[in-house]
Coordinates of C-alpha atoms in Angstrom, one line a residue:
Chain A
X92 CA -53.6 -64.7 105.8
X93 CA -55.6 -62.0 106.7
X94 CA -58.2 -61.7 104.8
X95 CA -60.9 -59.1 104.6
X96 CA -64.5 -59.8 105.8
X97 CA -66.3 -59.6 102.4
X98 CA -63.2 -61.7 100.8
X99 CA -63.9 -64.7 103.3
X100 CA -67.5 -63.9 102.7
X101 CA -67.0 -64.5 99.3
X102 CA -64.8 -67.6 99.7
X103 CA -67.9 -69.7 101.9
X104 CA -70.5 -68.6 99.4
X105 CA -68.9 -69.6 96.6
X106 CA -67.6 -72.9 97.9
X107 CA -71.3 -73.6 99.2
X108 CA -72.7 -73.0 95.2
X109 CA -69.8 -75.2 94.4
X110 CA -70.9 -77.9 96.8
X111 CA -74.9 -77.4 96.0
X112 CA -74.0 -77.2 92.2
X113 CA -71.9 -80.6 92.5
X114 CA -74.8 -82.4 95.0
X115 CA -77.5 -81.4 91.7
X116 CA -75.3 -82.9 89.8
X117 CA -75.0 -86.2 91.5
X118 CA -79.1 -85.9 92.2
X119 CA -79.7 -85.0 88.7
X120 CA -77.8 -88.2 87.1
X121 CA -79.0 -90.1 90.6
X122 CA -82.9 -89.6 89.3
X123 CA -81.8 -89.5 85.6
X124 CA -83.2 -93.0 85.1
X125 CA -79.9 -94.3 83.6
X126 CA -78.8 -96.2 85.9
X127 CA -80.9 -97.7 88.4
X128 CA -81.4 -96.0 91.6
X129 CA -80.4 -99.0 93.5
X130 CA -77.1 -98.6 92.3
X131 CA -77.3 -94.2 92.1
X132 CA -79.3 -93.8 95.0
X133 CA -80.4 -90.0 95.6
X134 CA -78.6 -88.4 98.3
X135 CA -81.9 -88.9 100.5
X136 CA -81.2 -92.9 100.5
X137 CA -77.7 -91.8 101.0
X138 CA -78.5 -89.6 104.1
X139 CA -81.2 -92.4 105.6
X140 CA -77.6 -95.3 105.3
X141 CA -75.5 -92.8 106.5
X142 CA -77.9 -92.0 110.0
X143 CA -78.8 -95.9 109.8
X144 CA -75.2 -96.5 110.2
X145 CA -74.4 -94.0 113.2
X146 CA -77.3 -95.8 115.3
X147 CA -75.3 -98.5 117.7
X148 CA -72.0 -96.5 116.5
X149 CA -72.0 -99.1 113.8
X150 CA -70.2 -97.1 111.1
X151 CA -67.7 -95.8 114.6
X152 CA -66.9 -99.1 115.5
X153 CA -65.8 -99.7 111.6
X154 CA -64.1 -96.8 111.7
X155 CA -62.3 -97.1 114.7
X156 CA -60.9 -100.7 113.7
X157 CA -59.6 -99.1 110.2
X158 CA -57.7 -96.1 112.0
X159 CA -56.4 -98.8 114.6
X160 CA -54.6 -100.5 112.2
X161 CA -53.5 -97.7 110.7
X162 CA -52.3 -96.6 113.7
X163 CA -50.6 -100.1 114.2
X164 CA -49.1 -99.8 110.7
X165 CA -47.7 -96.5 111.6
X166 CA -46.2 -97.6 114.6
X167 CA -43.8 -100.1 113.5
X168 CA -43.1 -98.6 110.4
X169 CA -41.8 -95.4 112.7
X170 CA -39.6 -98.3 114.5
X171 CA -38.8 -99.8 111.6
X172 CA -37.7 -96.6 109.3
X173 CA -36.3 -94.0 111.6
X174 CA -33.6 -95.9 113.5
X175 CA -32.6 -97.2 109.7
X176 CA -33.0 -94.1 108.0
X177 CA -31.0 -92.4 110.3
X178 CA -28.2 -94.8 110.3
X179 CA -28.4 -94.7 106.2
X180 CA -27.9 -90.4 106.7
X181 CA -25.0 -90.8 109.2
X182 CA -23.4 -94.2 108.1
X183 CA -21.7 -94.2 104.7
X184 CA -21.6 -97.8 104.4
X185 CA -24.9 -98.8 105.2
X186 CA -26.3 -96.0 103.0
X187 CA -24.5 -97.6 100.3
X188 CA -25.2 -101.4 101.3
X189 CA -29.4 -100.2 102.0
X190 CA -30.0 -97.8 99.6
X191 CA -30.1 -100.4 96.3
X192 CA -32.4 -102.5 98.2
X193 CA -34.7 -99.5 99.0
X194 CA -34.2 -98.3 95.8
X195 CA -35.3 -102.0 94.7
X196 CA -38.1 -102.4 97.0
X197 CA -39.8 -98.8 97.1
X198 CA -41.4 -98.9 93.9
X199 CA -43.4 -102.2 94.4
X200 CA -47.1 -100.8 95.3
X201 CA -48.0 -102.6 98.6
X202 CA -50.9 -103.7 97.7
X203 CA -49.1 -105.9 95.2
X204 CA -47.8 -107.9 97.8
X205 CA -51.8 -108.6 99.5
X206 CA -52.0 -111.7 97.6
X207 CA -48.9 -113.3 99.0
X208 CA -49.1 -112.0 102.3
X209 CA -52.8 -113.3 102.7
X210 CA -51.0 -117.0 101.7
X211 CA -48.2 -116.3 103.7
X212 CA -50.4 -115.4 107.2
X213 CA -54.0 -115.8 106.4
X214 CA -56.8 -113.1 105.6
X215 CA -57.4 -111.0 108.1
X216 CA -55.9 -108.6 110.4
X217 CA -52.5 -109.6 110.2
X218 CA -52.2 -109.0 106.5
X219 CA -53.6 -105.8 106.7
X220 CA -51.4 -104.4 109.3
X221 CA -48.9 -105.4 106.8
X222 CA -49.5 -104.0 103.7
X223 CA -50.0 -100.6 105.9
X224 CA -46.4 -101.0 107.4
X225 CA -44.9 -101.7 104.0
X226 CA -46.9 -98.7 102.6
X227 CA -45.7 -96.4 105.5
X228 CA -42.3 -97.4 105.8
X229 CA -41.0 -96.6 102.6
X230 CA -41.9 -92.8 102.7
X231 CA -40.7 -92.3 105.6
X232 CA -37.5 -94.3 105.6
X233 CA -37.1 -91.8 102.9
X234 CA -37.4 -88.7 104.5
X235 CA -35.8 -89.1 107.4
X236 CA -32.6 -90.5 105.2
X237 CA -33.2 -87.4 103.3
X238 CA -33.1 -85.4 106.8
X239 CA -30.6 -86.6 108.1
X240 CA -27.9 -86.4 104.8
X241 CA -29.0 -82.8 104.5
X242 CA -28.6 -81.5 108.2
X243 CA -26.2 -78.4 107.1
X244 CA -22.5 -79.3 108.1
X245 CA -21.4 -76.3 109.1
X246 CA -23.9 -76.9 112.5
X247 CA -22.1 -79.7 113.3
X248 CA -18.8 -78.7 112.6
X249 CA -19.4 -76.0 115.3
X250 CA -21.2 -78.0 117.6
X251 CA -18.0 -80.0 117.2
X252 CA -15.6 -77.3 117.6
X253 CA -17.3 -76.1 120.8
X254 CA -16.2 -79.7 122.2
X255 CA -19.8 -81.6 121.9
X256 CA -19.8 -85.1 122.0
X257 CA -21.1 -87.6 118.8
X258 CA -23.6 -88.7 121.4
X259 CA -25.0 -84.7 122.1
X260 CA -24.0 -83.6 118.2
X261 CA -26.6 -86.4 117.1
X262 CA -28.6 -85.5 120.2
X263 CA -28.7 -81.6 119.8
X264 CA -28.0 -81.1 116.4
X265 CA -29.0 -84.2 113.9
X266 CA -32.0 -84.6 115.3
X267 CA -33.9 -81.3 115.7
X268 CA -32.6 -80.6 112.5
X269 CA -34.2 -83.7 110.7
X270 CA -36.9 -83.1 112.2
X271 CA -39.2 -81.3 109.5
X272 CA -38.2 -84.5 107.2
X273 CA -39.7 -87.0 109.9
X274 CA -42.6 -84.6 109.8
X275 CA -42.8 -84.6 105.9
X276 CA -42.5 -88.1 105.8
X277 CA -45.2 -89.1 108.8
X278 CA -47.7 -86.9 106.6
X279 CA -46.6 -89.1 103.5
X280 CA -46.9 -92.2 105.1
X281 CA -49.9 -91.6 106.8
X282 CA -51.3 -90.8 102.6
X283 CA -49.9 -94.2 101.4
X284 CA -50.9 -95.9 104.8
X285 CA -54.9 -94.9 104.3
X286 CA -54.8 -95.8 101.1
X287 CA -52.9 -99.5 101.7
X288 CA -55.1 -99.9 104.5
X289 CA -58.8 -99.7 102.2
X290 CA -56.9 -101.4 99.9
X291 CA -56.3 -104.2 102.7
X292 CA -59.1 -105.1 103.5
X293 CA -61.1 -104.9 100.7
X294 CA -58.7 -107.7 99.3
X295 CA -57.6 -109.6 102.5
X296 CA -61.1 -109.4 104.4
X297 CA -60.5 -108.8 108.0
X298 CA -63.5 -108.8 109.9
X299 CA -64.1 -105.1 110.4
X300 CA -63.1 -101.8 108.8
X301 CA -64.5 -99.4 106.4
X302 CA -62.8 -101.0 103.4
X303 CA -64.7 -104.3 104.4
X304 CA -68.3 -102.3 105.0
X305 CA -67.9 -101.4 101.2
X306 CA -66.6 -104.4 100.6
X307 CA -69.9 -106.1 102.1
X308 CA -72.1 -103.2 101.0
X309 CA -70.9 -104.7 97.4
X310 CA -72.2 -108.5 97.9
X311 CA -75.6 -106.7 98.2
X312 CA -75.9 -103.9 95.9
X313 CA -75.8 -101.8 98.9
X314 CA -74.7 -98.3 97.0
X315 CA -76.2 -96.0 99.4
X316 CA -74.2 -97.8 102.7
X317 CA -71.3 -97.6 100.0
X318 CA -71.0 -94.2 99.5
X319 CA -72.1 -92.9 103.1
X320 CA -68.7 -95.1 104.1
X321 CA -67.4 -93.4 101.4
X322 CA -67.8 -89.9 102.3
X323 CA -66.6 -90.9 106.1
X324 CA -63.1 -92.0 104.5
X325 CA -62.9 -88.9 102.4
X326 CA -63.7 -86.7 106.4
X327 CA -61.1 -89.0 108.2
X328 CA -58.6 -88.4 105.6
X329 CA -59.4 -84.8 105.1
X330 CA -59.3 -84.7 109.2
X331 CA -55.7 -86.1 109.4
X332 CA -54.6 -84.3 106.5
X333 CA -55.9 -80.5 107.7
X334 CA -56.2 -81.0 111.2
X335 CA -53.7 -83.3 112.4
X336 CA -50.6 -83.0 109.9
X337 CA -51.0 -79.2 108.6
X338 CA -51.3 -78.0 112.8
X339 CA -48.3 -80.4 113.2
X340 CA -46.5 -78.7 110.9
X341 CA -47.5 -75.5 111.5
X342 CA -46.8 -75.5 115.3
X343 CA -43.2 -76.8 114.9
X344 CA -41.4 -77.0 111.7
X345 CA -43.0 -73.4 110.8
X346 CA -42.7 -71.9 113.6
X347 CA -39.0 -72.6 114.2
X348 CA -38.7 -70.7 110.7
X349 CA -37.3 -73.9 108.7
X350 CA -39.5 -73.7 106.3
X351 CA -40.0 -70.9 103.6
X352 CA -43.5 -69.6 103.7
X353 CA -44.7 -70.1 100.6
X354 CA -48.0 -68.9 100.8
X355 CA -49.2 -65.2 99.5
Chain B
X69 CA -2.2 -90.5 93.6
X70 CA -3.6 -90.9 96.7
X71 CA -6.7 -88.9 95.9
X72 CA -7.3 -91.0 93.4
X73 CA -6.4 -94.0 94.6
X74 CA -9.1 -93.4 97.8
X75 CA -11.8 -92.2 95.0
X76 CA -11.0 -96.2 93.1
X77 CA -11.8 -97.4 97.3
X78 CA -14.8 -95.3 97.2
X79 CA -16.2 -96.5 93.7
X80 CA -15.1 -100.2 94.8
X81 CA -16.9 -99.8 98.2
X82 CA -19.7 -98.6 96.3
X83 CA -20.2 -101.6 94.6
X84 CA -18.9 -103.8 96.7
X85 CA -21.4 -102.6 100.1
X86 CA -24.9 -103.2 98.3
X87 CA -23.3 -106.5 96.3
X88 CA -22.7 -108.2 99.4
X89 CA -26.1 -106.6 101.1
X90 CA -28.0 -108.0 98.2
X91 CA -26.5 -111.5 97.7
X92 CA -26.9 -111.6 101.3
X93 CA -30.3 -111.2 101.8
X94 CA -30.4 -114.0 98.6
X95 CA -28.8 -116.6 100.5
X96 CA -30.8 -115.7 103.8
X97 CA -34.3 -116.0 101.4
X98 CA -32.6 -118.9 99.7
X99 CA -31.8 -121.3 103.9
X100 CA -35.0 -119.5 105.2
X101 CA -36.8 -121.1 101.6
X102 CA -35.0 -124.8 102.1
X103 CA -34.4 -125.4 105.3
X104 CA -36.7 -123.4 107.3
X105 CA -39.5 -125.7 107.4
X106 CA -42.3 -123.6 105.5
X107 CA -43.6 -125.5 102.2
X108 CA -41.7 -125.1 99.6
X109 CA -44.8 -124.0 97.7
X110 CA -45.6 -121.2 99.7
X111 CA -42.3 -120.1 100.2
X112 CA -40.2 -120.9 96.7
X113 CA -36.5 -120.7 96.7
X114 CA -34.9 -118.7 94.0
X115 CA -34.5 -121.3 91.5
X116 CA -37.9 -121.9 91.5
X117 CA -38.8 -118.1 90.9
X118 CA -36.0 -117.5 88.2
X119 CA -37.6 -120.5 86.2
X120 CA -41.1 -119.5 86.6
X121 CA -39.7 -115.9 85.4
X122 CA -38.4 -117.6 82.1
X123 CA -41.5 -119.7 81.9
X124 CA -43.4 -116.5 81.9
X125 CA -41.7 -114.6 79.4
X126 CA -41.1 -117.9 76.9
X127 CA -45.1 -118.8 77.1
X128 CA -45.2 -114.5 76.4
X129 CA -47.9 -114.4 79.4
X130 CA -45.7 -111.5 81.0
X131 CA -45.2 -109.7 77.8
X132 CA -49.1 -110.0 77.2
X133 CA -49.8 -109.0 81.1
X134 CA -47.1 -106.0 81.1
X135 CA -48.9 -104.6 77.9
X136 CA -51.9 -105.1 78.7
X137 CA -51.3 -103.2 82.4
X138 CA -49.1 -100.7 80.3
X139 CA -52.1 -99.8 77.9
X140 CA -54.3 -99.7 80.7
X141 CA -51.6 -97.3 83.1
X142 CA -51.3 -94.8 79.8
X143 CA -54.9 -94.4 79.2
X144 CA -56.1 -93.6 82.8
X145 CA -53.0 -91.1 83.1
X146 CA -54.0 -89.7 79.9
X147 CA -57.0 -89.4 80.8
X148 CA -55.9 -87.6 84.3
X149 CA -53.4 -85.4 82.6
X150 CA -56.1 -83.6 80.6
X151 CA -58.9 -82.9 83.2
X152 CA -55.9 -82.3 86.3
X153 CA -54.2 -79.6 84.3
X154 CA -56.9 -78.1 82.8
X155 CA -58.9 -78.2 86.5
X156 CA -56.0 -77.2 88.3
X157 CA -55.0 -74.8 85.7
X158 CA -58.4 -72.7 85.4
X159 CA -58.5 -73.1 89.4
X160 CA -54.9 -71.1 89.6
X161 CA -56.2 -68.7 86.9
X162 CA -59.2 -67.6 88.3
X163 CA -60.5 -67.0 91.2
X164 CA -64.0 -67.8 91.1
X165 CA -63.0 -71.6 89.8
X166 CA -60.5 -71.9 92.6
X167 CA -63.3 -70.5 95.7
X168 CA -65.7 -72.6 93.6
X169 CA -63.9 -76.1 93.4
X170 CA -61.6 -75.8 96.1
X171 CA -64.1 -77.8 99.1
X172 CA -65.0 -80.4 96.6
X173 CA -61.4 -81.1 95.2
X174 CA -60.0 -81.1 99.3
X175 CA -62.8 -83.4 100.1
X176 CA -62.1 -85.9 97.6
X177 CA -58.8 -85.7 97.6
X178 CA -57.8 -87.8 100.3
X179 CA -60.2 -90.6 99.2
X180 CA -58.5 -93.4 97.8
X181 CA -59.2 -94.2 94.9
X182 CA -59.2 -97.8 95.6
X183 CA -62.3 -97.5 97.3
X184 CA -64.3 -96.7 94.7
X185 CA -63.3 -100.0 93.3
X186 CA -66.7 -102.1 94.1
X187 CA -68.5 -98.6 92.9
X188 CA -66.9 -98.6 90.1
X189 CA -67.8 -102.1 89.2
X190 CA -71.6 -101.6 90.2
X191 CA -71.9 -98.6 87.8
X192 CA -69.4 -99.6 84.9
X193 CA -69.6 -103.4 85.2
X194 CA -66.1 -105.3 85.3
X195 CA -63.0 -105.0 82.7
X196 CA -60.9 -102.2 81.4
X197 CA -63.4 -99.3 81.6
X198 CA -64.0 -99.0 85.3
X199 CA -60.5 -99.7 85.7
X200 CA -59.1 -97.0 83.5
X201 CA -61.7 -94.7 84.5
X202 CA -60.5 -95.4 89.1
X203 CA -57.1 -95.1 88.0
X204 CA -58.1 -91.8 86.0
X205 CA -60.0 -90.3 89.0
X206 CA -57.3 -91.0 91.8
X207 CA -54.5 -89.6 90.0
X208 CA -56.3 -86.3 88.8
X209 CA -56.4 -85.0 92.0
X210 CA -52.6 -85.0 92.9
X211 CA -52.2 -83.2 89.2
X212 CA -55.1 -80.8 90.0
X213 CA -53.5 -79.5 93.2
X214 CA -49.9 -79.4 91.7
X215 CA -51.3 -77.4 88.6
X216 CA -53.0 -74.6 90.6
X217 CA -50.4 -74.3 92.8
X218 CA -48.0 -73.8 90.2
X219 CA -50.5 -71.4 88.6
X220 CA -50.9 -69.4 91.6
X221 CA -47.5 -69.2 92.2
X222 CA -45.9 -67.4 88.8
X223 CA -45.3 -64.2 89.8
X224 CA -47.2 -61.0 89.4
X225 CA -44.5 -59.0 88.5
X226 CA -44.0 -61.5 85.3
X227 CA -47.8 -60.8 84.8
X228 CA -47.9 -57.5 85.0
X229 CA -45.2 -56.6 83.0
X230 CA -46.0 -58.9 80.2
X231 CA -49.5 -57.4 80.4
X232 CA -48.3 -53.7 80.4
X233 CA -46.3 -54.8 77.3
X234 CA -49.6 -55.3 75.6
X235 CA -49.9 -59.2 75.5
X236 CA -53.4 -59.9 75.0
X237 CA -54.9 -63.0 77.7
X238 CA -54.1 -65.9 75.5
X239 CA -50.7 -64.3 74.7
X240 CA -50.1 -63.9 78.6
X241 CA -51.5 -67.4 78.9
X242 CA -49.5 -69.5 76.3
X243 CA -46.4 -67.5 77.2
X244 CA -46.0 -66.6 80.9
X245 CA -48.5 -68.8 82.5
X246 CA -47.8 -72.2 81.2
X247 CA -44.0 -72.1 80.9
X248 CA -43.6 -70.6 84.7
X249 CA -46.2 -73.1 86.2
X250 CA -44.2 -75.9 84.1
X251 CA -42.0 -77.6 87.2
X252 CA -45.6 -78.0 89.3
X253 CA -47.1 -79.1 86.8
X254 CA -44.5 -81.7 85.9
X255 CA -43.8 -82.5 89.7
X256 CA -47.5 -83.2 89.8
X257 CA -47.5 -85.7 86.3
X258 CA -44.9 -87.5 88.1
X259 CA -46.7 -87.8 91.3
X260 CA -50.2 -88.7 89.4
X261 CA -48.2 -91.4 87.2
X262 CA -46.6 -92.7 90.7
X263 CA -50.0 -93.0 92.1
X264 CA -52.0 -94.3 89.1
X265 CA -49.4 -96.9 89.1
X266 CA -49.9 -98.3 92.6
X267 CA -53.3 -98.1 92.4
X268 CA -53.8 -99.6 89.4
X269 CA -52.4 -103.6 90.4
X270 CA -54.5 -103.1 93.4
X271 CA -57.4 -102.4 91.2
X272 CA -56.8 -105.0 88.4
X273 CA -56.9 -107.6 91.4
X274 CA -60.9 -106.2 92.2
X275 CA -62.1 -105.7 88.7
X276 CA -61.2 -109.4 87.1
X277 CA -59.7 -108.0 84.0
X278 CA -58.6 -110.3 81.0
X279 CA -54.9 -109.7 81.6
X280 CA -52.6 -107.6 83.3
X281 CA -50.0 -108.1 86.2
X282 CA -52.1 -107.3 89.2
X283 CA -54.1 -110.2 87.7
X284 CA -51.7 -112.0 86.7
X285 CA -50.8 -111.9 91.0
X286 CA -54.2 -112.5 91.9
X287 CA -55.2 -115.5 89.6
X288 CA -51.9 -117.1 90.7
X289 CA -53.3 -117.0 94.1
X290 CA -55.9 -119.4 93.9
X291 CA -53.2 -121.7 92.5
X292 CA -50.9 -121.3 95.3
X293 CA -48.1 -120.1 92.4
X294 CA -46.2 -118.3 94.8
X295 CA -42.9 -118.6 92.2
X296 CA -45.4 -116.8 89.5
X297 CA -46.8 -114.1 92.3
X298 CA -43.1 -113.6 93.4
X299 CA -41.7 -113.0 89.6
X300 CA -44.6 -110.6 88.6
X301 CA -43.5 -108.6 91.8
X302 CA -40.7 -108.2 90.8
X303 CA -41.7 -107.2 87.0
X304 CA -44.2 -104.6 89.0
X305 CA -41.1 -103.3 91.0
X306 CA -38.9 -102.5 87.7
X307 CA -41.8 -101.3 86.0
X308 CA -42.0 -98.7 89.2
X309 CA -38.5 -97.7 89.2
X310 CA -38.0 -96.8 85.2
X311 CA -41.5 -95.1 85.6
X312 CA -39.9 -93.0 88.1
X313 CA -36.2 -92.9 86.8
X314 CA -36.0 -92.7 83.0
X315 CA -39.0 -91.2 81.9
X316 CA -39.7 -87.8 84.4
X317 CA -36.1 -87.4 85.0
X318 CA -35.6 -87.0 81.0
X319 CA -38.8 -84.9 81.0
X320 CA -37.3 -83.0 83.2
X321 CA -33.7 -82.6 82.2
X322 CA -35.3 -81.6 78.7
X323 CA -37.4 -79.0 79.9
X324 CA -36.8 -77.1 82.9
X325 CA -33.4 -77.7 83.4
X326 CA -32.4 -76.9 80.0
X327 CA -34.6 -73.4 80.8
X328 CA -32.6 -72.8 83.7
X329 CA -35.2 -73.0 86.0
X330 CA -34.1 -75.9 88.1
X331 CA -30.6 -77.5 89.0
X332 CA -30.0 -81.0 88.1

């Protein structure tokens, strides 16, 4: 990682052409005349939505409803899938009674279900949260099964041996050790969860949300307000991804070396 | 005797744990459907679904829908596969691609794909081509990654050596490269495919295509079919699994384990 000065130099200006050559582009086909500009606006009109939609914390207020349900979604999915995954990793029997009926309901796409959920409890909120809980569950239900099948046996043989408890062996051993899974799957979920949730609520219309401003920005050939909401998705996620998840990772699972470091 | 008399428990239990799990949950949709007081049209018990299953498939609406989806599912992974791996694998090859592409790819990454939707529609009009080119777009970027990762993780010495052998780039390329940058590549197919697939009900639900199962969801919506939105989900859901089972574990099994380069 440590690279030399003119190596990193190299790296930002490259990645800044990249970006320049990329934002031509766009302009370039934006001005082009072939489609109109109402619907290609140049990244001028796209700049003027974008600072329009900061004035009042407009475009924080949508954001901050989106990431609450997300957060909501997360939530219970964590209560829903860990205490169940980890029974399915230390229980034989209800692995083998859950695990068809995972196996059955993990490959439905969540958003598959908006439709029926949206009859079932109305548009709105309440639908949304759902789809992001069924989206996040799965993944990590998953993972944490994964985790806790894996944990190496030898650890707790010999936490055994030295006279610990089931109680302190799931305690001091299971659980540290499935750790990096949870981790892994939180990431995971979090992917499918911001997806589900845009999803959500362009198709079950809750009141707020980013998913809805596009949604809205749509009934009036509002392109510009689309993409500025656009590119604040594509931060938030990038955010979450880099600076939340990665750091996450890095400061435990990492750093308690169980993990091989891939990189070069 | 014994040993195999416990393995015939085992395999017994093993069948017997999910059976009862599964015909459980059956009879608990099947009171919850006829005596727990919801309408019967909202919430259909499993007669009702099993018949609107076999009206489907006799009137060949699902076997139209299915297709139609199917087509629509191979063209925008198609279309994915060719511009991921080539992206990801001229990013892994050289370095000025990979400094060069690296912020855009991260930043648009983590944008679902579903929210281009209503962008999609503004620019391409409704139908199959905006939906085949979303579904497209959001899986490249999974397959991208994967590909340049694999790239950039051959190893040198394998490089080197075939190079001071006196293989030409294209030998080096067709012969090194590609074959030891095979299991990310195929890791990241299999994640693009899982991905395209989600996406792509949500999407056939926003762009009002002619046929297809996400459609075929959304349209029964309106109705209140609930028996047809219940039966397609479960189409969707088998779809999923032999997505994910049959076709990348054969791929797989064909390739690199036969090459010794993974375990089954």
């Amino acid at each position: 990682m440590s690279a030399s000065p003119n190596r990193r130099r190299q790296v930002t200006v490259r990645g800044t052409l990249g970006i320049v050559a990329f934002l031509a582009v766009y302009e370039a086909f934006a001005r082009s005349g072939m489609f109109s500009t109402a619907i290609t606006p140049p990244l001028e009109i796209i700049g003027v939505a974008f600072v329009s939609s900061l004035a009042g914390g407009y475009i924080f207020l949508q954001a901050g409803a989106t990431l609450l349900r997300v957060a909501i979604g997360m939530a219970l999915a964590l209560t829903i899938a860990v205490p169940l995954g980890m029974l399915m990793g230390r229980s034989r029997l209800a692995e083998r009674a859950l695990a068809p009926l995972v196996s059955i309901l993990m490959p439905i796409p969540s958003l598959a279900w908006v439709p029926l959920i949206v009859l079932w409890f109305g548009i709105g909120n309440t639908a949304t949260i759902l789809v992001v809980v069924y989206a996040a569950t799965f993944p990590l239900l998953f993972n944490v099964w994964t985790g806790v099948r894996t944990v190496n046996q030898m650890w707790i043989r010999a936490a055994v041996v030295m006279g610990a408890s089931r109680a302190c062996v799931f305690r001091q051993v299971v659980l540290p050790a499935a750790l990096p899974f949870v981790i892994t799957g939180m990431r995971l979920a979090f992917g499918r969860a911001w997806i589900a949730v845009i999803g959500g609520e362009l198709l079950a219309s809750p009141q707020t949300g980013l998913g809805k401003v596009i949604f809205d920005a749509n009934e009036y050939l509002n392109a510009d307000v689309m993409l500025s909401a656009l590119v604040v998705i594509g931060a938030i996620g990038l955010f979450f991804e880099r600076m939340v998840f990665h750091r996450l990772e890095r400061s435990t699972v990492e750093r308690w070396g169980m993990t091989a470091q891939t990189r070069r | 005797m014994t040993q195999r008399a416990s393995r015939m428990r085992d395999r017994v239990a093993g069948v017997v744990a999910p059976a009862v799990l599964i015909v459980a949950c059956a009879l608990a949709w099947e009171a919850v459907a006829r005596f727990g007081g919801f309408p019967p049209k909202l919430l259909p018990d499993l007669p009702t679904i099993a018949h609107a299953f076999v009206r489907l498939l006799e009137s060949g609406t699902l076997a139209a829908a299915t297709g139609a989806t199917l087509a629509r599912l191979g063209a925008g992974f198609a279309l994915a596969a060719v511009v991921g791996v080539s992206v990801g694998v001229l990013m892994g090859r050289y370095l000025i691609v990979e400094d060069t592409l690296l912020p855009i790819v991260s930043f648009l990454y983590p944008i679902p794909g579903i929210a281009y939707a209503p962008l999609f529609v503004m620019w391409f009009g409704l139908g199959d081509l905006p939906s085949v080119l979303l579904v497209g777009v959001s899986a490249s970027f999974t397959i991208i990654i994967n590909a340049w990762k694999g790239v950039r993780a051959v190893r040198p010495i394998w490089l080197r050596s075939a190079h001071s052998m006196g293989a030409d780039e294209r030998t080096i390329f067709v012969k090194v490269i590609l074959p030891a940058s095979l299991p990310y590549v195929l890791t990241g197919l299999r994640l693009g495919l899982a991905s395209a697939w989600r996406i792509l009900v949500a999407v056939e639900m926003l762009m009002s295509v002619q046929q297809g199962l996400g459609w075929l969801i959304f349209g029964s919506q309106q109705f209140l079919n609930t028996d047809v939105m219940l039966a397609t989900i479960a189409v969707i859901g088998a779809i999923g699994m032999l997505l994910e089972k049959q076709l990348f574990e054969r791929v797989e099994r064909y390739t690199l384990v036969r090459w010794g380069m993974m375990t089954a």
